[in-house]
CSV table of C-alpha atoms and ligand atoms in Angstrom, one decimal:
chain,number,residue,atom,x,y,z
X,243,UNK,CA,-29.0,-12.3,57.3
X,244,UNK,CA,-29.0,-12.0,53.3
X,245,UNK,CA,-30.1,-15.2,51.2
X,246,UNK,CA,-30.7,-15.8,47.7
X,247,UNK,CA,-33.7,-16.3,45.4
X,248,UNK,CA,-33.7,-18.4,42.5
X,249,UNK,CA,-36.6,-18.8,39.9
X,250,UNK,CA,-36.8,-21.6,37.2
X,251,UNK,CA,-34.8,-19.8,34.6
X,252,UNK,CA,-34.5,-19.9,30.6
X,253,UNK,CA,-31.6,-21.1,29.4
X,254,UNK,CA,-28.2,-18.9,29.9
X,255,UNK,CA,-27.1,-17.4,27.6
X,256,UNK,CA,-24.4,-14.5,26.9
X,257,UNK,CA,-20.7,-14.2,28.1
X,258,UNK,CA,-19.5,-14.2,31.7
X,259,UNK,CA,-16.2,-12.8,32.9
X,260,UNK,CA,-14.2,-14.9,35.2
X,261,UNK,CA,-12.6,-13.0,38.2
X,262,UNK,CA,-8.7,-13.7,39.6
X,263,UNK,CA,-8.3,-17.0,41.5
X,264,UNK,CA,-9.1,-17.1,45.1
X,265,UNK,CA,-7.3,-20.2,45.7
X,266,UNK,CA,-4.1,-18.4,44.0
X,267,UNK,CA,-4.7,-15.2,45.7
X,268,UNK,CA,-4.6,-16.2,49.3
X,269,UNK,CA,-1.1,-18.0,49.3
X,270,UNK,CA,0.2,-15.0,47.2
X,271,UNK,CA,-1.2,-12.6,49.9
X,272,UNK,CA,0.2,-14.6,52.4
X,273,UNK,CA,3.8,-14.5,50.1
X,274,UNK,CA,3.8,-10.6,50.2
X,275,UNK,CA,5.2,-10.7,54.3
X,276,UNK,CA,8.3,-12.4,52.9
X,277,UNK,CA,9.7,-9.1,51.8
X,278,UNK,CA,10.7,-5.8,53.1
X,279,UNK,CA,8.9,-4.0,50.5
X,280,UNK,CA,5.6,-2.8,48.6
X,281,UNK,CA,4.2,-5.9,46.3
X,282,UNK,CA,1.6,-5.0,44.3
X,283,UNK,CA,-1.2,-7.9,43.0
X,284,UNK,CA,-3.3,-7.4,40.1
X,285,UNK,CA,-6.7,-9.2,39.0
X,286,UNK,CA,-7.6,-9.7,43.0
X,287,UNK,CA,-11.0,-11.0,43.3
X,288,UNK,CA,-13.2,-9.1,45.3
X,289,UNK,CA,-14.1,-11.7,47.9
X,290,UNK,CA,-14.7,-11.9,51.5
X,291,UNK,CA,-11.9,-14.8,51.8
X,292,UNK,CA,-9.5,-12.0,50.3
X,293,UNK,CA,-10.5,-9.2,52.9
X,294,UNK,CA,-9.9,-12.3,55.9
X,295,UNK,CA,-6.3,-12.5,54.6
X,296,UNK,CA,-6.0,-8.7,54.6
X,297,UNK,CA,-7.5,-7.8,57.7
X,298,UNK,CA,-5.0,-10.6,59.1
X,299,UNK,CA,-2.1,-8.9,57.3
X,300,UNK,CA,-3.0,-5.4,58.8
X,301,UNK,CA,-3.0,-7.2,62.2
X,302,UNK,CA,0.7,-7.9,61.7
X,303,UNK,CA,1.3,-4.4,60.6
X,304,UNK,CA,1.2,-4.7,57.1
X,305,UNK,CA,-0.5,-1.6,55.4
X,306,UNK,CA,-3.2,-3.1,52.8
X,307,UNK,CA,-5.0,-1.4,50.2
X,308,UNK,CA,-7.3,-2.7,47.6
X,309,UNK,CA,-9.5,-0.9,45.0
X,310,UNK,CA,-11.4,-3.9,43.8
X,311,UNK,CA,-8.7,-5.1,41.4
X,312,UNK,CA,-5.5,-4.5,42.7
X,313,UNK,CA,-4.1,-5.2,45.9
X,314,UNK,CA,-0.9,-3.5,47.6
X,315,UNK,CA,0.7,-4.7,50.6
X,316,UNK,CA,3.4,-2.7,52.0
X,317,UNK,CA,4.9,-5.2,54.5
X,318,UNK,CA,7.9,-3.2,55.5
X,319,UNK,CA,6.9,-2.1,59.2
X,320,UNK,CA,5.3,-6.1,60.5
X,321,UNK,CA,5.2,-5.5,64.5
X,322,UNK,CA,3.7,-9.0,65.1
X,323,UNK,CA,4.3,-12.9,64.4
X,324,UNK,CA,0.9,-13.9,66.1
X,325,UNK,CA,-2.3,-14.7,64.2
X,326,UNK,CA,-5.2,-14.8,66.4
X,327,UNK,CA,-8.1,-16.8,66.9
X,328,UNK,CA,-10.4,-14.2,65.7
X,329,UNK,CA,-9.0,-13.8,62.2
X,330,UNK,CA,-7.9,-17.3,61.6
X,331,UNK,CA,-11.0,-19.3,62.3
X,332,UNK,CA,-12.8,-17.4,59.9
X,333,UNK,CA,-10.5,-19.0,56.9
X,334,UNK,CA,-8.1,-21.9,57.1
X,335,UNK,CA,-5.9,-20.3,54.4
X,336,UNK,CA,-5.1,-17.8,57.0
X,337,UNK,CA,-2.6,-20.6,58.2
X,338,UNK,CA,-0.6,-19.9,55.1
X,339,UNK,CA,1.2,-16.8,56.6
X,340,UNK,CA,3.3,-19.2,59.0
X,341,UNK,CA,5.7,-20.0,56.4
X,342,UNK,CA,6.4,-16.7,55.4
X,343,UNK,CA,6.5,-15.4,58.9
X,344,UNK,CA,8.8,-18.1,59.9
X,345,UNK,CA,10.8,-17.6,57.0
X,346,UNK,CA,11.5,-13.5,57.7
X,347,UNK,CA,11.3,-13.5,61.3
X,348,UNK,CA,12.0,-17.0,62.4
X,349,UNK,CA,8.9,-17.4,64.3
X,350,UNK,CA,5.4,-17.3,64.3
X,351,UNK,CA,2.5,-18.5,66.5
X,352,UNK,CA,-0.9,-18.9,64.7
X,353,UNK,CA,-4.2,-20.1,66.0
X,354,UNK,CA,-5.3,-23.6,64.9
X,355,UNK,CA,-7.5,-22.8,61.2
X,356,UNK,CA,-11.0,-22.9,60.5
X,357,UNK,CA,-12.7,-22.7,57.1
X,358,UNK,CA,-15.5,-25.0,55.2
X,359,UNK,CA,-16.2,-28.0,57.5
X,360,UNK,CA,-15.8,-30.4,54.7
X,361,UNK,CA,-13.8,-32.5,56.8
X,362,UNK,CA,-11.1,-32.4,59.6
X,363,UNK,CA,-8.5,-31.0,57.6
X,364,UNK,CA,-5.6,-31.5,59.7
X,365,UNK,CA,-2.1,-29.5,59.5
X,366,UNK,CA,0.2,-32.2,60.0
X,367,UNK,CA,1.7,-32.2,56.9
X,368,UNK,CA,2.7,-28.1,56.8
X,369,UNK,CA,4.0,-29.2,60.4
X,370,UNK,CA,5.9,-32.2,59.0
X,371,UNK,CA,7.7,-30.1,56.4
X,372,UNK,CA,8.5,-27.1,58.6
X,373,UNK,CA,10.2,-29.6,61.5
X,374,UNK,CA,12.2,-31.1,58.5
X,375,UNK,CA,13.6,-27.6,57.7
X,376,UNK,CA,14.7,-27.3,61.6
X,377,UNK,CA,12.1,-25.4,62.8
X,378,UNK,CA,11.1,-26.5,66.6
X,379,UNK,CA,6.9,-26.6,66.7
X,380,UNK,CA,4.6,-26.3,69.9
X,381,UNK,CA,0.9,-26.7,70.0
X,382,UNK,CA,-0.9,-25.7,72.8
X,383,UNK,CA,-4.0,-24.1,74.4
X,384,UNK,CA,-5.4,-23.8,70.3
X,385,UNK,CA,-2.1,-22.4,69.0
X,386,UNK,CA,0.8,-23.9,66.6
X,387,UNK,CA,4.2,-22.0,67.4
X,388,UNK,CA,7.3,-22.3,65.3
X,389,UNK,CA,10.8,-20.8,66.2
X,390,UNK,CA,14.1,-22.0,64.0
X,391,UNK,CA,17.5,-20.4,64.5
X,392,UNK,CA,17.5,-20.9,60.8
X,393,UNK,CA,15.6,-23.1,58.6
X,394,UNK,CA,17.6,-25.0,56.5
X,395,UNK,CA,17.1,-27.0,53.3
X,396,UNK,CA,15.7,-30.4,53.4
X,397,UNK,CA,13.9,-33.4,51.5
X,398,UNK,CA,10.1,-33.7,52.3
X,399,UNK,CA,7.9,-36.4,51.1
X,400,UNK,CA,4.1,-35.6,51.6
X,401,UNK,CA,1.8,-38.2,52.4
X,402,UNK,CA,-0.8,-36.8,50.5
X,403,UNK,CA,-0.2,-34.1,47.9
X,404,UNK,CA,-1.7,-31.1,49.7
X,405,UNK,CA,-2.0,-27.9,48.3
X,406,UNK,CA,-2.0,-25.9,51.7
X,407,UNK,CA,1.1,-27.6,53.2
X,408,UNK,CA,3.0,-27.5,49.5
X,409,UNK,CA,2.3,-23.9,49.3
X,410,UNK,CA,3.0,-23.2,53.3
X,411,UNK,CA,6.8,-25.2,52.8
X,412,UNK,CA,7.4,-23.4,49.5
X,413,UNK,CA,7.1,-20.2,51.4
X,414,UNK,CA,9.1,-21.2,54.4
X,415,UNK,CA,12.0,-22.8,52.2
X,416,UNK,CA,12.5,-19.7,49.7
X,417,UNK,CA,15.3,-18.0,52.3
X,418,UNK,CA,16.4,-21.5,54.0
X,419,UNK,CA,20.0,-22.7,53.9
X,420,UNK,CA,20.3,-25.1,51.0
X,421,UNK,CA,18.2,-26.9,48.7
X,422,UNK,CA,14.5,-28.2,50.0
X,423,UNK,CA,12.8,-30.7,48.0
X,424,UNK,CA,9.0,-31.6,48.4
X,425,UNK,CA,7.9,-34.8,47.1
X,426,UNK,CA,4.4,-36.2,45.9
X,427,UNK,CA,4.0,-32.3,45.9
X,428,UNK,CA,0.5,-30.9,44.7
X,429,UNK,CA,0.5,-30.0,41.0
X,430,UNK,CA,-2.6,-27.3,41.2
X,431,UNK,CA,-2.1,-24.3,38.9
X,432,UNK,CA,-2.6,-22.3,41.9
X,433,UNK,CA,0.9,-23.8,43.4
X,434,UNK,CA,2.8,-22.5,39.8
X,435,UNK,CA,1.3,-19.1,40.5
X,436,UNK,CA,2.5,-19.1,43.7
X,437,UNK,CA,6.0,-20.6,42.4
X,438,UNK,CA,6.0,-17.8,39.2
X,439,UNK,CA,5.3,-14.9,42.0
X,440,UNK,CA,8.1,-16.2,44.3
X,441,UNK,CA,10.4,-16.7,41.4
X,442,UNK,CA,10.0,-12.9,40.2
X,443,UNK,CA,11.0,-11.9,43.9
X,444,UNK,CA,14.0,-13.6,43.3
X,445,UNK,CA,13.3,-16.9,44.8
X,446,UNK,CA,14.8,-19.8,42.9
X,447,UNK,CA,11.8,-22.5,42.7
X,448,UNK,CA,11.7,-25.3,40.0
X,449,UNK,CA,9.4,-27.8,39.1
X,450,UNK,CA,5.9,-26.5,40.3
X,451,UNK,CA,3.2,-28.3,38.3
X,452,UNK,CA,5.1,-31.4,39.0
X,453,UNK,CA,5.3,-33.9,42.2
X,454,UNK,CA,8.8,-32.9,42.5
X,455,UNK,CA,9.6,-29.2,43.4
X,456,UNK,CA,13.0,-28.1,44.4
X,457,UNK,CA,13.7,-24.6,46.2
X,458,UNK,CA,17.0,-23.7,46.4
X,459,UNK,CA,17.3,-20.9,49.5
X,460,UNK,CA,18.3,-17.4,48.2
X,461,UNK,CA,19.7,-14.3,50.6
X,462,UNK,CA,17.5,-11.7,49.2
X,463,UNK,CA,14.1,-11.4,48.0
X,464,UNK,CA,12.4,-8.0,46.4
X,465,UNK,CA,8.7,-6.5,46.3
X,466,UNK,CA,7.3,-7.1,42.8
X,467,UNK,CA,4.0,-6.8,40.8
X,468,UNK,CA,2.3,-10.2,39.6
X,469,UNK,CA,-1.0,-10.4,37.8
X,470,UNK,CA,-3.4,-13.7,39.5
X,471,UNK,CA,-4.4,-16.5,37.3
X,472,UNK,CA,-8.1,-16.5,36.6
X,473,UNK,CA,-10.6,-18.8,38.9
X,474,UNK,CA,-10.6,-22.1,37.3
X,475,UNK,CA,-13.5,-23.3,39.6
X,476,UNK,CA,-15.5,-20.3,39.0
X,477,UNK,CA,-15.3,-21.1,35.4
X,478,UNK,CA,-16.4,-24.8,35.8
X,479,UNK,CA,-19.1,-23.4,37.6
X,480,UNK,CA,-20.3,-20.8,34.4
X,481,UNK,CA,-19.8,-23.9,32.5
X,482,UNK,CA,-22.0,-26.5,34.3
X,483,UNK,CA,-24.6,-23.7,35.2
X,484,UNK,CA,-24.7,-23.3,30.9
X,485,UNK,CA,-24.9,-27.2,30.7
X,486,UNK,CA,-27.6,-27.4,33.3
X,487,UNK,CA,-30.0,-24.8,31.8
X,488,UNK,CA,-29.1,-26.3,28.1
X,489,UNK,CA,-27.8,-22.9,27.4
X,490,UNK,CA,-25.2,-21.3,25.1
X,491,UNK,CA,-22.4,-19.4,27.1
X,492,UNK,CA,-19.2,-17.9,26.7
X,493,UNK,CA,-17.0,-18.3,29.7
X,494,UNK,CA,-14.3,-15.4,29.2
X,495,UNK,CA,-10.9,-15.5,30.7
X,496,UNK,CA,-10.2,-19.1,31.2
X,497,UNK,CA,-7.0,-20.7,31.0
X,498,UNK,CA,-7.7,-24.2,29.0
X,499,UNK,CA,-5.0,-26.3,30.4
X,500,UNK,CA,-6.4,-25.7,33.8
X,501,UNK,CA,-9.8,-26.7,33.2
X,502,UNK,CA,-9.4,-30.0,31.3
X,503,UNK,CA,-11.3,-32.5,33.5
X,504,UNK,CA,-14.3,-30.5,33.5
X,505,UNK,CA,-14.4,-29.7,29.7
X,506,UNK,CA,-14.0,-33.7,29.6
X,507,UNK,CA,-17.1,-34.5,31.7
X,508,UNK,CA,-18.9,-31.7,30.0
X,509,UNK,CA,-18.3,-33.5,26.7
X,510,UNK,CA,-19.4,-37.0,28.2
X,511,UNK,CA,-22.6,-35.7,29.6
X,512,UNK,CA,-23.3,-34.6,25.8
X,513,UNK,CA,-22.7,-30.8,25.8
X,514,UNK,CA,-20.6,-29.2,23.1
X,515,UNK,CA,-17.5,-27.3,24.6
X,516,UNK,CA,-15.7,-25.3,22.0
X,517,UNK,CA,-12.0,-24.1,23.0
X,518,UNK,CA,-11.2,-20.5,22.3
X,519,UNK,CA,-8.1,-18.7,23.0
X,520,UNK,CA,-9.0,-16.8,25.9
X,521,UNK,CA,-11.8,-19.0,26.9
X,522,UNK,CA,-14.5,-21.5,26.5
X,523,UNK,CA,-18.1,-21.6,24.6
X,524,UNK,CA,-20.5,-24.4,26.3
X,525,UNK,CA,-23.5,-25.3,24.6
X,526,UNK,CA,-26.2,-27.6,26.7
X,527,UNK,CA,-27.7,-30.7,25.3
X,528,UNK,CA,-31.2,-31.6,25.5
X,529,UNK,CA,-30.3,-34.7,27.2
X,530,UNK,CA,-28.0,-34.8,29.7
X,531,UNK,CA,-26.2,-38.3,30.0
X,532,UNK,CA,-24.8,-39.8,33.1
X,533,UNK,CA,-21.3,-40.0,34.0
X,534,UNK,CA,-19.3,-41.4,36.7
X,535,UNK,CA,-16.8,-38.9,38.5
X,536,UNK,CA,-13.9,-39.5,40.8
X,537,UNK,CA,-12.3,-36.4,42.7
X,538,UNK,CA,-8.4,-36.6,42.7
X,539,UNK,CA,-5.9,-33.9,43.2
X,540,UNK,CA,-4.7,-31.9,39.9
X,541,UNK,CA,-4.4,-33.0,37.1
X,542,UNK,CA,-7.5,-35.1,38.1
X,543,UNK,CA,-11.2,-34.0,39.0
X,544,UNK,CA,-11.4,-31.2,41.0
X,545,UNK,CA,-13.1,-31.7,44.7
X,546,UNK,CA,-14.2,-28.3,44.2
X,547,UNK,CA,-16.4,-28.8,41.2
X,548,UNK,CA,-17.9,-32.1,42.8
X,549,UNK,CA,-21.2,-30.1,44.2
X,550,UNK,CA,-21.9,-28.4,40.8
X,551,UNK,CA,-21.5,-31.9,38.6
X,552,UNK,CA,-23.8,-33.9,41.2
X,553,UNK,CA,-26.4,-31.0,40.9
X,554,UNK,CA,-26.5,-31.3,37.1
X,555,UNK,CA,-26.4,-35.2,37.1
X,556,UNK,CA,-29.4,-34.8,39.2
X,557,UNK,CA,-30.9,-34.3,35.8
X,558,UNK,CA,-29.0,-36.6,33.7
X,559,UNK,CA,-30.9,-39.3,32.3
X,560,UNK,CA,-29.9,-42.5,34.1
X,561,UNK,CA,-27.8,-43.4,37.0
X,562,UNK,CA,-24.2,-41.7,38.0
X,563,UNK,CA,-21.7,-42.4,40.5
X,564,UNK,CA,-19.5,-39.7,42.1
X,565,UNK,CA,-16.6,-40.6,44.5
X,566,UNK,CA,-15.2,-38.1,46.7
X,567,UNK,CA,-11.3,-39.1,47.6
X,568,UNK,CA,-9.8,-35.7,48.7
X,569,UNK,CA,-12.3,-34.7,51.5
X,570,UNK,CA,-14.1,-37.3,53.7
X,571,UNK,CA,-17.5,-34.8,54.3
X,572,UNK,CA,-17.8,-33.4,51.2
X,573,UNK,CA,-21.5,-34.6,50.7
X,574,UNK,CA,-23.2,-32.1,53.2
X,575,UNK,CA,-25.4,-30.7,50.5
X,576,UNK,CA,-27.0,-34.2,49.5
X,577,UNK,CA,-29.8,-33.8,51.8
X,578,UNK,CA,-30.3,-30.3,50.6
X,579,UNK,CA,-30.4,-31.3,46.9
X,580,UNK,CA,-32.6,-34.4,48.2
X,581,UNK,CA,-35.1,-31.4,49.7
X,582,UNK,CA,-35.4,-30.4,45.9
X,583,UNK,CA,-36.4,-33.7,44.9
X,584,UNK,CA,-33.0,-35.0,44.1
X,585,UNK,CA,-32.6,-38.8,44.1
X,586,UNK,CA,-29.2,-39.3,45.6
X,587,UNK,CA,-27.9,-42.4,48.0
X,588,UNK,CA,-24.8,-42.2,49.9
X,589,UNK,CA,-22.5,-45.4,50.3
X,590,UNK,CA,-19.3,-44.4,52.0
X,591,UNK,CA,-17.4,-42.5,49.7
X,592,UNK,CA,-19.9,-42.6,46.8
X,593,UNK,CA,-22.9,-41.1,45.9
X,594,UNK,CA,-25.4,-42.6,43.7
X,595,UNK,CA,-27.1,-40.0,41.6
X,596,UNK,CA,-30.2,-41.5,40.1
X,597,UNK,CA,-31.4,-38.2,37.2
X,598,UNK,CA,-34.7,-37.2,37.3
X,599,UNK,CA,-36.9,-35.1,35.1
X,600,UNK,CA,-36.9,-32.1,37.2
X,601,UNK,CA,-36.3,-30.5,40.7
X,602,UNK,CA,-38.7,-28.8,42.7
X,603,UNK,CA,-37.5,-24.9,44.5
X,604,UNK,CA,-37.5,-25.3,48.1
X,605,UNK,CA,-35.6,-23.7,51.0
X,606,UNK,CA,-32.0,-24.9,51.6
X,607,UNK,CA,-29.1,-24.5,53.3
X,608,UNK,CA,-25.4,-23.5,51.6
X,609,UNK,CA,-23.4,-26.0,53.4
X,610,UNK,CA,-20.1,-25.0,52.2
X,611,UNK,CA,-18.7,-22.7,49.2
X,612,UNK,CA,-19.0,-24.9,46.6
X,613,UNK,CA,-22.0,-26.4,47.7
X,614,UNK,CA,-23.9,-23.5,48.2
X,615,UNK,CA,-23.1,-22.5,44.7
X,616,UNK,CA,-24.6,-26.2,43.5
X,617,UNK,CA,-27.7,-25.1,45.0
X,618,UNK,CA,-28.1,-21.8,43.5
X,619,UNK,CA,-27.4,-23.2,40.0
X,620,UNK,CA,-29.8,-25.9,40.8
X,621,UNK,CA,-32.4,-23.8,41.4
X,622,UNK,CA,-32.1,-22.3,37.7
X,623,UNK,CA,-34.0,-25.8,36.6
X,624,UNK,CA,-36.2,-26.5,40.0
X,625,UNK,CA,-39.7,-25.5,39.5
X,626,UNK,CA,-40.6,-22.5,41.0
X,627,UNK,CA,-38.8,-20.6,43.6
X,628,UNK,CA,-35.7,-21.8,45.4
X,629,UNK,CA,-34.4,-19.9,48.5
X,630,UNK,CA,-30.8,-20.5,49.3
X,631,UNK,CA,-29.8,-19.7,52.9
X,632,UNK,CA,-26.5,-19.2,54.6
X,633,UNK,CA,-24.7,-17.1,51.4
X,634,UNK,CA,-21.8,-15.9,53.3
X,635,UNK,CA,-20.2,-19.6,52.3
X,636,UNK,CA,-20.7,-18.5,48.8
X,637,UNK,CA,-19.4,-15.2,49.2
X,638,UNK,CA,-16.2,-16.5,50.6
X,639,UNK,CA,-15.3,-17.6,46.9
X,640,UNK,CA,-17.8,-16.1,44.0
X,641,UNK,CA,-17.4,-12.5,42.9
X,642,UNK,CA,-21.0,-11.0,42.4
X,643,UNK,CA,-22.6,-14.7,41.9
X,644,UNK,CA,-26.3,-13.3,41.3
X,645,UNK,CA,-24.9,-10.5,39.0
X,646,UNK,CA,-23.0,-12.2,36.7
X,647,UNK,CA,-25.8,-15.5,36.5
X,648,UNK,CA,-28.4,-12.6,35.6
X,649,UNK,CA,-26.5,-11.2,33.4
X,650,UNK,CA,-26.7,-14.3,31.7
X,651,UNK,CA,-30.4,-13.9,32.0
X,652,UNK,CA,-31.0,-16.2,35.3
X,653,UNK,CA,-34.1,-15.0,37.3
X,654,UNK,CA,-32.2,-14.3,40.3
X,655,UNK,CA,-32.0,-12.2,43.2
X,656,UNK,CA,-30.2,-11.2,46.8
X,657,UNK,CA,-32.8,-10.4,49.8
X,658,UNK,CA,-30.9,-8.6,52.5
X,659,UNK,CA,-33.1,-9.5,55.6
X,660,UNK,CA,-33.2,-7.0,58.5
X,661,UNK,CA,-33.1,-8.6,61.6
F,1247,LIG,C1,-7.0,-26.2,49.1
F,1247,LIG,C2,-8.1,-25.0,48.6
F,1247,LIG,C3,-9.6,-25.8,48.6
F,1247,LIG,C4,-9.4,-27.2,47.6
F,1247,LIG,C5,-8.4,-28.2,48.3
F,1247,LIG,C6,-8.3,-29.6,47.5
F,1247,LIG,C7,-7.3,-23.4,49.0
F,1247,LIG,C8,-7.4,-21.9,49.7
F,1247,LIG,N1,-8.1,-23.9,49.1
F,1247,LIG,O1,-7.5,-26.3,50.4
F,1247,LIG,O2,-10.3,-24.9,47.9
F,1247,LIG,O3,-10.8,-28.0,47.9
F,1247,LIG,O4,-7.0,-27.6,48.3
F,1247,LIG,O5,-7.8,-29.5,46.2
F,1247,LIG,O6,-6.3,-23.4,48.0
F,1247,LIG,N2,-4.3,-33.0,54.6
F,1247,LIG,C9,-3.9,-33.6,55.8
F,1247,LIG,N3,-2.7,-33.0,56.3
F,1247,LIG,C10,-2.2,-31.9,56.0
F,1247,LIG,C11,-3.3,-31.0,55.0
F,1247,LIG,C12,-4.2,-31.6,54.4
F,1247,LIG,O7,-4.4,-34.9,55.9
F,1247,LIG,O8,-1.7,-31.2,56.5
F,1247,LIG,C13,-5.5,-33.8,53.9
F,1247,LIG,C14,-6.6,-33.0,53.9
F,1247,LIG,O9,-7.6,-33.3,55.1
F,1247,LIG,C15,-7.7,-33.2,52.9
F,1247,LIG,C16,-6.4,-33.6,51.9
F,1247,LIG,O10,-5.2,-33.5,52.3
F,1247,LIG,O11,-8.2,-34.7,52.9
F,1247,LIG,C17,-6.6,-32.1,50.9
F,1247,LIG,O12,-6.1,-31.2,51.4
F,1247,LIG,P1,-5.2,-29.8,51.0
F,1247,LIG,O13,-5.0,-30.1,49.6
F,1247,LIG,O14,-4.2,-29.5,52.0
F,1247,LIG,O15,-6.7,-28.5,50.7
F,1247,LIG,P2,-6.2,-27.1,51.6
F,1247,LIG,O16,-5.1,-26.4,51.2
F,1247,LIG,O17,-7.0,-26.9,52.5
């Protein structure tokens, strides 16, 4: 199993280019199943999650080609509408093929999803949407089966603005008869990117990016070309790494509007953040000030940036409180940070972080994707050497984290351990 070795490093300096968004591209790949044609997706990040989604589409009968940047999906000959356990259990987002399969073939059978162990992560809201559109749903033996003679538009209120449920329902609704309204919809930028892709295909999706999305069903969609938005979480991770190491980093290929909470919190802790047309420059501060963070659906502070900020606040001059409201189990990396000398106490949904001067290098384990990245950047400011294990989590969502950090001056390498 491979692992990452990080040594205490000098302040990070230079420019890092952000890749296309993982969370935007996964639903877009699922949406290519909607059309009897060849879709071309550009700026696709070279990630394990992308290859898992591509494998799933291949299993269903699509031809998928990828050159590290452009992904071409030929979905003209879909042979199967059943997604098996061995593919779906690798990644929760696989469940997103249900909406598009149901829309195009009126039937889908998908294994219950896996993914990061950051909470129970049910799919009840996805199913509530499909049912409201007239689908009959049966859950049995770890599979969810949905059938509909014809999906019809409906008004769907989401009890929580779930990103995945909003996306899945949007995909199911594009060809349904009449109008589907999603209320309390997720407002994340990735929802807007999916809506833009669907609209290019000929769909009528209005209101994406607000909490009410209206989808008017259309008869026909056609295959198109689309460029994915930059990854706001990857950007935020490098911004925090710059701040933690008291560095000076230009984070290139960022849509500023997407990272407002990250910018605001970095300014609160004392960093200088310059906004440029295509990116942000983050200049660290000698004294990181404490702050309080509460994760919320967009446009609130993203749960996917929580672990990285926690790592940084371990070095702040005082006490910070981090409250996690989106996932119930997202403090799993706390014991790992404590192994590195952090002073953190968990109290229900909150973590109280008492900053200290130094962390110490140790052997730690990535418990999920973002927590793994947080441990790597903690290693940059920990005395000695940090070894991060279970890095397959990190490789699900960061393109060349080791290479990008080392080009900024980090002392970091990946070691392939022979078994
Ligand atoms: C997506 C992102 C993930 C991010 C999360 C929240 C992708 C591929 N992943 O995950 O990186 O951390 O949004 O911003 O885009 N819930 C239900 N019932 C459901 C669905 C969700 O109760 O049917 C709950 C979940 O348990 C969780 C909350 O809603 O507590 C948010 O989940 P959701 O927004 O659906 O996250 P994902 O789409 O899985």
